[in-house]
PDB file of C-alpha atoms in Angstrom:
ATOM      1  CA  UNK A  30      85.381 165.075  -9.923  1.00 66.00           C
ATOM      2  CA  UNK A  31      82.394 165.148  -7.665  1.00 78.00           C
ATOM      3  CA  UNK A  32      83.288 168.165  -5.574  1.00 80.00           C
ATOM      4  CA  UNK A  33      84.620 171.668  -5.649  1.00 84.00           C
ATOM      5  CA  UNK A  34      86.586 172.885  -8.669  1.00 90.00           C
ATOM      6  CA  UNK A  35      90.141 174.088  -8.117  1.00 89.00           C
ATOM      7  CA  UNK A  36      88.948 177.703  -8.504  1.00 94.00           C
ATOM      8  CA  UNK A  37      85.868 179.628  -9.599  1.00 95.00           C
ATOM      9  CA  UNK A  38      87.820 180.830 -12.644  1.00 97.00           C
ATOM     10  CA  UNK A  39      88.601 177.223 -13.612  1.00 96.00           C
ATOM     11  CA  UNK A  40      84.920 176.296 -13.193  1.00 96.00           C
ATOM     12  CA  UNK A  41      83.689 179.192 -15.324  1.00 97.00           C
ATOM     13  CA  UNK A  42      86.285 178.425 -17.999  1.00 98.00           C
ATOM     14  CA  UNK A  43      85.235 174.767 -18.054  1.00 97.00           C
ATOM     15  CA  UNK A  44      81.532 175.652 -18.343  1.00 98.00           C
ATOM     16  CA  UNK A  45      82.248 178.145 -21.149  1.00 98.00           C
ATOM     17  CA  UNK A  46      84.300 175.526 -23.038  1.00 98.00           C
ATOM     18  CA  UNK A  47      81.489 172.950 -22.723  1.00 98.00           C
ATOM     19  CA  UNK A  48      78.839 175.445 -23.839  1.00 98.00           C
ATOM     20  CA  UNK A  49      80.910 176.623 -26.818  1.00 98.00           C
ATOM     21  CA  UNK A  50      81.669 173.075 -27.919  1.00 98.00           C
ATOM     22  CA  UNK A  51      78.129 171.740 -27.669  1.00 98.00           C
ATOM     23  CA  UNK A  52      76.414 174.910 -28.903  1.00 98.00           C
ATOM     24  CA  UNK A  53      78.402 174.511 -32.127  1.00 98.00           C
ATOM     25  CA  UNK A  54      76.825 171.048 -32.431  1.00 98.00           C
ATOM     26  CA  UNK A  55      73.297 172.406 -31.990  1.00 98.00           C
ATOM     27  CA  UNK A  56      72.761 171.776 -28.276  1.00 98.00           C
ATOM     28  CA  UNK A  57      70.432 174.395 -26.805  1.00 98.00           C
ATOM     29  CA  UNK A  58      69.774 173.214 -23.216  1.00 98.00           C
ATOM     30  CA  UNK A  59      72.451 173.039 -20.522  1.00 97.00           C
ATOM     31  CA  UNK A  60      72.116 171.570 -17.053  1.00 94.00           C
ATOM     32  CA  UNK A  61      74.440 172.006 -14.064  1.00 91.00           C
ATOM     33  CA  UNK A  62      75.287 168.969 -11.928  1.00 87.00           C
ATOM     34  CA  UNK A  63      73.329 165.801 -11.212  1.00 85.00           C
ATOM     35  CA  UNK A  64      71.716 165.103  -7.851  1.00 84.00           C
ATOM     36  CA  UNK A  65      73.967 167.250  -5.675  1.00 83.00           C
ATOM     37  CA  UNK A  66      71.941 166.074  -2.684  1.00 81.00           C
ATOM     38  CA  UNK A  67      72.383 162.353  -3.310  1.00 79.00           C
ATOM     39  CA  UNK A  68      74.633 159.430  -3.944  1.00 70.00           C
ATOM     40  CA  UNK A  69      78.063 160.992  -3.487  1.00 78.00           C
ATOM     41  CA  UNK A  70      77.592 163.303  -6.478  1.00 80.00           C
ATOM     42  CA  UNK A  71      78.618 166.351  -4.422  1.00 77.00           C
ATOM     43  CA  UNK A  72      81.304 165.248  -2.000  1.00 76.00           C
ATOM     44  CA  UNK A  73      84.390 166.497  -0.244  1.00 74.00           C
ATOM     45  CA  UNK A  74      85.266 168.713   2.663  1.00 74.00           C
ATOM     46  CA  UNK A  75      84.363 171.888   0.766  1.00 79.00           C
ATOM     47  CA  UNK A  76      81.194 170.421  -0.767  1.00 79.00           C
ATOM     48  CA  UNK A  77      78.783 172.499   1.289  1.00 85.00           C
ATOM     49  CA  UNK A  78      75.410 173.990   0.441  1.00 86.00           C
ATOM     50  CA  UNK A  79      76.948 177.466   0.173  1.00 90.00           C
ATOM     51  CA  UNK A  80      79.613 176.271  -2.251  1.00 91.00           C
ATOM     52  CA  UNK A  81      77.101 174.281  -4.310  1.00 89.00           C
ATOM     53  CA  UNK A  82      74.713 177.196  -4.797  1.00 92.00           C
ATOM     54  CA  UNK A  83      77.658 179.450  -5.709  1.00 94.00           C
ATOM     55  CA  UNK A  84      78.928 176.857  -8.199  1.00 94.00           C
ATOM     56  CA  UNK A  85      75.440 176.493  -9.640  1.00 94.00           C
ATOM     57  CA  UNK A  86      74.807 180.231  -9.978  1.00 96.00           C
ATOM     58  CA  UNK A  87      78.239 180.891 -11.512  1.00 97.00           C
ATOM     59  CA  UNK A  88      77.653 178.013 -13.939  1.00 97.00           C
ATOM     60  CA  UNK A  89      74.254 179.318 -15.008  1.00 97.00           C
ATOM     61  CA  UNK A  90      75.611 182.855 -15.432  1.00 98.00           C
ATOM     62  CA  UNK A  91      78.519 181.516 -17.509  1.00 98.00           C
ATOM     63  CA  UNK A  92      76.090 179.627 -19.752  1.00 98.00           C
ATOM     64  CA  UNK A  93      74.109 182.839 -20.274  1.00 97.00           C
ATOM     65  CA  UNK A  94      77.244 184.867 -21.021  1.00 98.00           C
ATOM     66  CA  UNK A  95      78.635 182.240 -23.395  1.00 98.00           C
ATOM     67  CA  UNK A  96      75.435 181.541 -25.310  1.00 98.00           C
ATOM     68  CA  UNK A  97      72.655 184.044 -24.537  1.00 98.00           C
ATOM     69  CA  UNK A  98      70.105 181.958 -26.460  1.00 98.00           C
ATOM     70  CA  UNK A  99      70.803 178.802 -24.430  1.00 98.00           C
ATOM     71  CA  UNK A 100      68.187 177.382 -22.084  1.00 97.00           C
ATOM     72  CA  UNK A 101      69.408 176.773 -18.539  1.00 96.00           C
ATOM     73  CA  UNK A 102      68.214 173.750 -16.563  1.00 95.00           C
ATOM     74  CA  UNK A 103      68.763 172.508 -13.019  1.00 90.00           C
ATOM     75  CA  UNK A 104      69.363 171.723 -10.206  1.00 90.00           C
ATOM     76  CA  UNK A 105      68.446 168.095 -11.020  1.00 85.00           C
ATOM     77  CA  UNK A 106      68.000 167.214  -7.379  1.00 84.00           C
ATOM     78  CA  UNK A 107      66.905 163.805  -6.201  1.00 79.00           C
ATOM     79  CA  UNK A 108      63.531 165.018  -4.889  1.00 71.00           C
ATOM     80  CA  UNK A 109      61.813 168.298  -5.677  1.00 66.00           C
ATOM     81  CA  UNK A 110      63.382 170.285  -2.894  1.00 65.00           C
ATOM     82  CA  UNK A 111      66.499 168.297  -2.097  1.00 73.00           C
ATOM     83  CA  UNK A 112      68.729 169.027   0.855  1.00 74.00           C
ATOM     84  CA  UNK A 113      72.454 169.573   1.388  1.00 76.00           C
ATOM     85  CA  UNK A 114      73.798 169.935   4.917  1.00 78.00           C
ATOM     86  CA  UNK A 115      70.244 169.334   6.180  1.00 77.00           C
ATOM     87  CA  UNK A 116      68.929 172.486   4.453  1.00 78.00           C
ATOM     88  CA  UNK A 117      66.552 172.745   1.512  1.00 77.00           C
ATOM     89  CA  UNK A 118      68.407 173.744  -1.637  1.00 82.00           C
ATOM     90  CA  UNK A 119      65.685 175.859  -3.237  1.00 82.00           C
ATOM     91  CA  UNK A 120      65.839 179.067  -1.168  1.00 83.00           C
ATOM     92  CA  UNK A 121      69.639 179.454  -1.096  1.00 89.00           C
ATOM     93  CA  UNK A 122      69.873 178.362  -4.737  1.00 89.00           C
ATOM     94  CA  UNK A 123      67.601 181.113  -6.005  1.00 89.00           C
ATOM     95  CA  UNK A 124      69.155 183.681  -3.678  1.00 92.00           C
ATOM     96  CA  UNK A 125      72.548 182.824  -5.229  1.00 93.00           C
ATOM     97  CA  UNK A 126      71.115 183.071  -8.754  1.00 93.00           C
ATOM     98  CA  UNK A 127      69.666 186.488  -7.952  1.00 92.00           C
ATOM     99  CA  UNK A 128      72.988 187.646  -6.455  1.00 94.00           C
ATOM    100  CA  UNK A 129      74.853 186.465  -9.566  1.00 94.00           C
ATOM    101  CA  UNK A 130      72.300 188.098 -11.880  1.00 94.00           C
ATOM    102  CA  UNK A 131      71.547 184.718 -13.442  1.00 94.00           C
ATOM    103  CA  UNK A 132      68.217 183.243 -14.552  1.00 91.00           C
ATOM    104  CA  UNK A 133      67.235 179.605 -14.414  1.00 93.00           C
ATOM    105  CA  UNK A 134      64.819 178.755 -17.240  1.00 93.00           C
ATOM    106  CA  UNK A 135      63.753 175.267 -16.163  1.00 93.00           C
ATOM    107  CA  UNK A 136      63.695 173.803 -12.646  1.00 89.00           C
ATOM    108  CA  UNK A 137      64.461 170.106 -12.969  1.00 88.00           C
ATOM    109  CA  UNK A 138      64.225 167.381 -10.375  1.00 83.00           C
ATOM    110  CA  UNK A 139      64.024 163.621 -10.128  1.00 80.00           C
ATOM    111  CA  UNK A 140      61.048 161.733  -8.746  1.00 75.00           C
ATOM    112  CA  UNK A 141      61.165 158.281  -7.267  1.00 65.00           C
ATOM    113  CA  UNK A 142      58.350 156.113  -5.954  1.00 52.00           C
ATOM    114  CA  UNK A 143      59.340 156.525  -2.303  1.00 52.00           C
ATOM    115  CA  UNK A 144      58.725 160.246  -2.627  1.00 48.00           C
ATOM    116  CA  UNK A 145      54.960 159.933  -2.793  1.00 48.00           C
ATOM    117  CA  UNK A 146      55.146 159.607   0.974  1.00 45.00           C
ATOM    118  CA  UNK A 147      56.890 162.954   1.326  1.00 53.00           C
ATOM    119  CA  UNK A 148      55.714 164.780  -1.803  1.00 56.00           C
ATOM    120  CA  UNK A 149      53.245 166.871   0.183  1.00 57.00           C
ATOM    121  CA  UNK A 150      56.215 168.250   2.093  1.00 57.00           C
ATOM    122  CA  UNK A 151      57.549 169.658  -1.180  1.00 64.00           C
ATOM    123  CA  UNK A 152      54.314 171.276  -2.367  1.00 67.00           C
ATOM    124  CA  UNK A 153      54.892 174.441  -0.360  1.00 70.00           C
ATOM    125  CA  UNK A 154      58.433 174.782  -1.720  1.00 71.00           C
ATOM    126  CA  UNK A 155      57.050 174.428  -5.251  1.00 72.00           C
ATOM    127  CA  UNK A 156      54.326 177.001  -4.578  1.00 75.00           C
ATOM    128  CA  UNK A 157      56.965 179.398  -3.233  1.00 79.00           C
ATOM    129  CA  UNK A 158      59.025 179.008  -6.409  1.00 78.00           C
ATOM    130  CA  UNK A 159      55.987 179.494  -8.626  1.00 77.00           C
ATOM    131  CA  UNK A 160      55.097 182.679  -6.760  1.00 85.00           C
ATOM    132  CA  UNK A 161      58.672 183.972  -7.076  1.00 81.00           C
ATOM    133  CA  UNK A 162      59.127 182.845 -10.709  1.00 82.00           C
ATOM    134  CA  UNK A 163      55.646 182.481 -12.280  1.00 83.00           C
ATOM    135  CA  UNK A 164      56.963 181.764 -15.799  1.00 85.00           C
ATOM    136  CA  UNK A 165      59.464 179.061 -14.854  1.00 85.00           C
ATOM    137  CA  UNK A 166      58.973 175.577 -16.263  1.00 87.00           C
ATOM    138  CA  UNK A 167      59.255 172.534 -14.004  1.00 84.00           C
ATOM    139  CA  UNK A 168      60.612 169.265 -15.403  1.00 84.00           C
ATOM    140  CA  UNK A 169      60.717 165.842 -13.837  1.00 81.00           C
ATOM    141  CA  UNK A 170      63.873 164.818 -15.686  1.00 82.00           C
ATOM    142  CA  UNK A 171      64.370 161.394 -14.165  1.00 80.00           C
ATOM    143  CA  UNK A 172      61.913 158.910 -12.722  1.00 75.00           C
ATOM    144  CA  UNK A 173      62.181 155.371 -11.416  1.00 68.00           C
ATOM    145  CA  UNK A 174      59.975 153.046  -9.428  1.00 59.00           C
ATOM    146  CA  UNK A 175      62.608 150.461  -8.552  1.00 54.00           C
ATOM    147  CA  UNK A 176      64.287 152.303  -5.667  1.00 52.00           C
ATOM    148  CA  UNK A 177      62.147 150.884  -2.866  1.00 54.00           C
ATOM    149  CA  UNK A 178      61.120 147.297  -3.677  1.00 54.00           C
ATOM    150  CA  UNK A 179      58.719 146.955  -0.725  1.00 52.00           C
ATOM    151  CA  UNK A 180      55.996 148.842  -2.620  1.00 52.00           C
ATOM    152  CA  UNK A 181      53.759 146.730  -4.835  1.00 54.00           C
ATOM    153  CA  UNK A 182      53.907 147.241  -8.602  1.00 59.00           C
ATOM    154  CA  UNK A 183      50.195 148.151  -8.655  1.00 62.00           C
ATOM    155  CA  UNK A 184      50.775 150.913  -6.094  1.00 58.00           C
ATOM    156  CA  UNK A 185      53.707 152.290  -8.092  1.00 56.00           C
ATOM    157  CA  UNK A 186      51.684 152.197 -11.315  1.00 60.00           C
ATOM    158  CA  UNK A 187      48.846 154.082  -9.637  1.00 61.00           C
ATOM    159  CA  UNK A 188      51.255 156.687  -8.330  1.00 55.00           C
ATOM    160  CA  UNK A 189      52.964 157.296 -11.659  1.00 54.00           C
ATOM    161  CA  UNK A 190      49.621 157.319 -13.456  1.00 52.00           C
ATOM    162  CA  UNK A 191      48.583 160.500 -11.645  1.00 52.00           C
TER     163      UNK A 191
END
């Protein structure tokens, strides 16, 4: 589904099963959720920011407990500092990770051409994360220039060429 699990225990059991299965096949990197701030990927009455960051932190901690050598990746937001319930995800997400005693190895996000308009708004959030976690990697794990067709191809090419 695209929302809350039936229980935290069920979620942690599911994550552990996935990590065990794919670790045995040589997978080393595990990511929690896709675009929780977009496109009905995190929906339902209980699909709040608080529940998402708890789900994320418990998932990351379960990955670490199941396979301590695994690399954890996320939150795969659509935009660097995506929002749920009108609030930026980054602050509450890392507070939840700290509370759970979990460590995110790679901060992943998706970048689309329409974001060059608002990218400067995300720079401070990125600087804050770098100050808090100076050794964290940042990945743009999905990119697309076809979201907003009103921008000319030359403008998109110039943006992605940066």
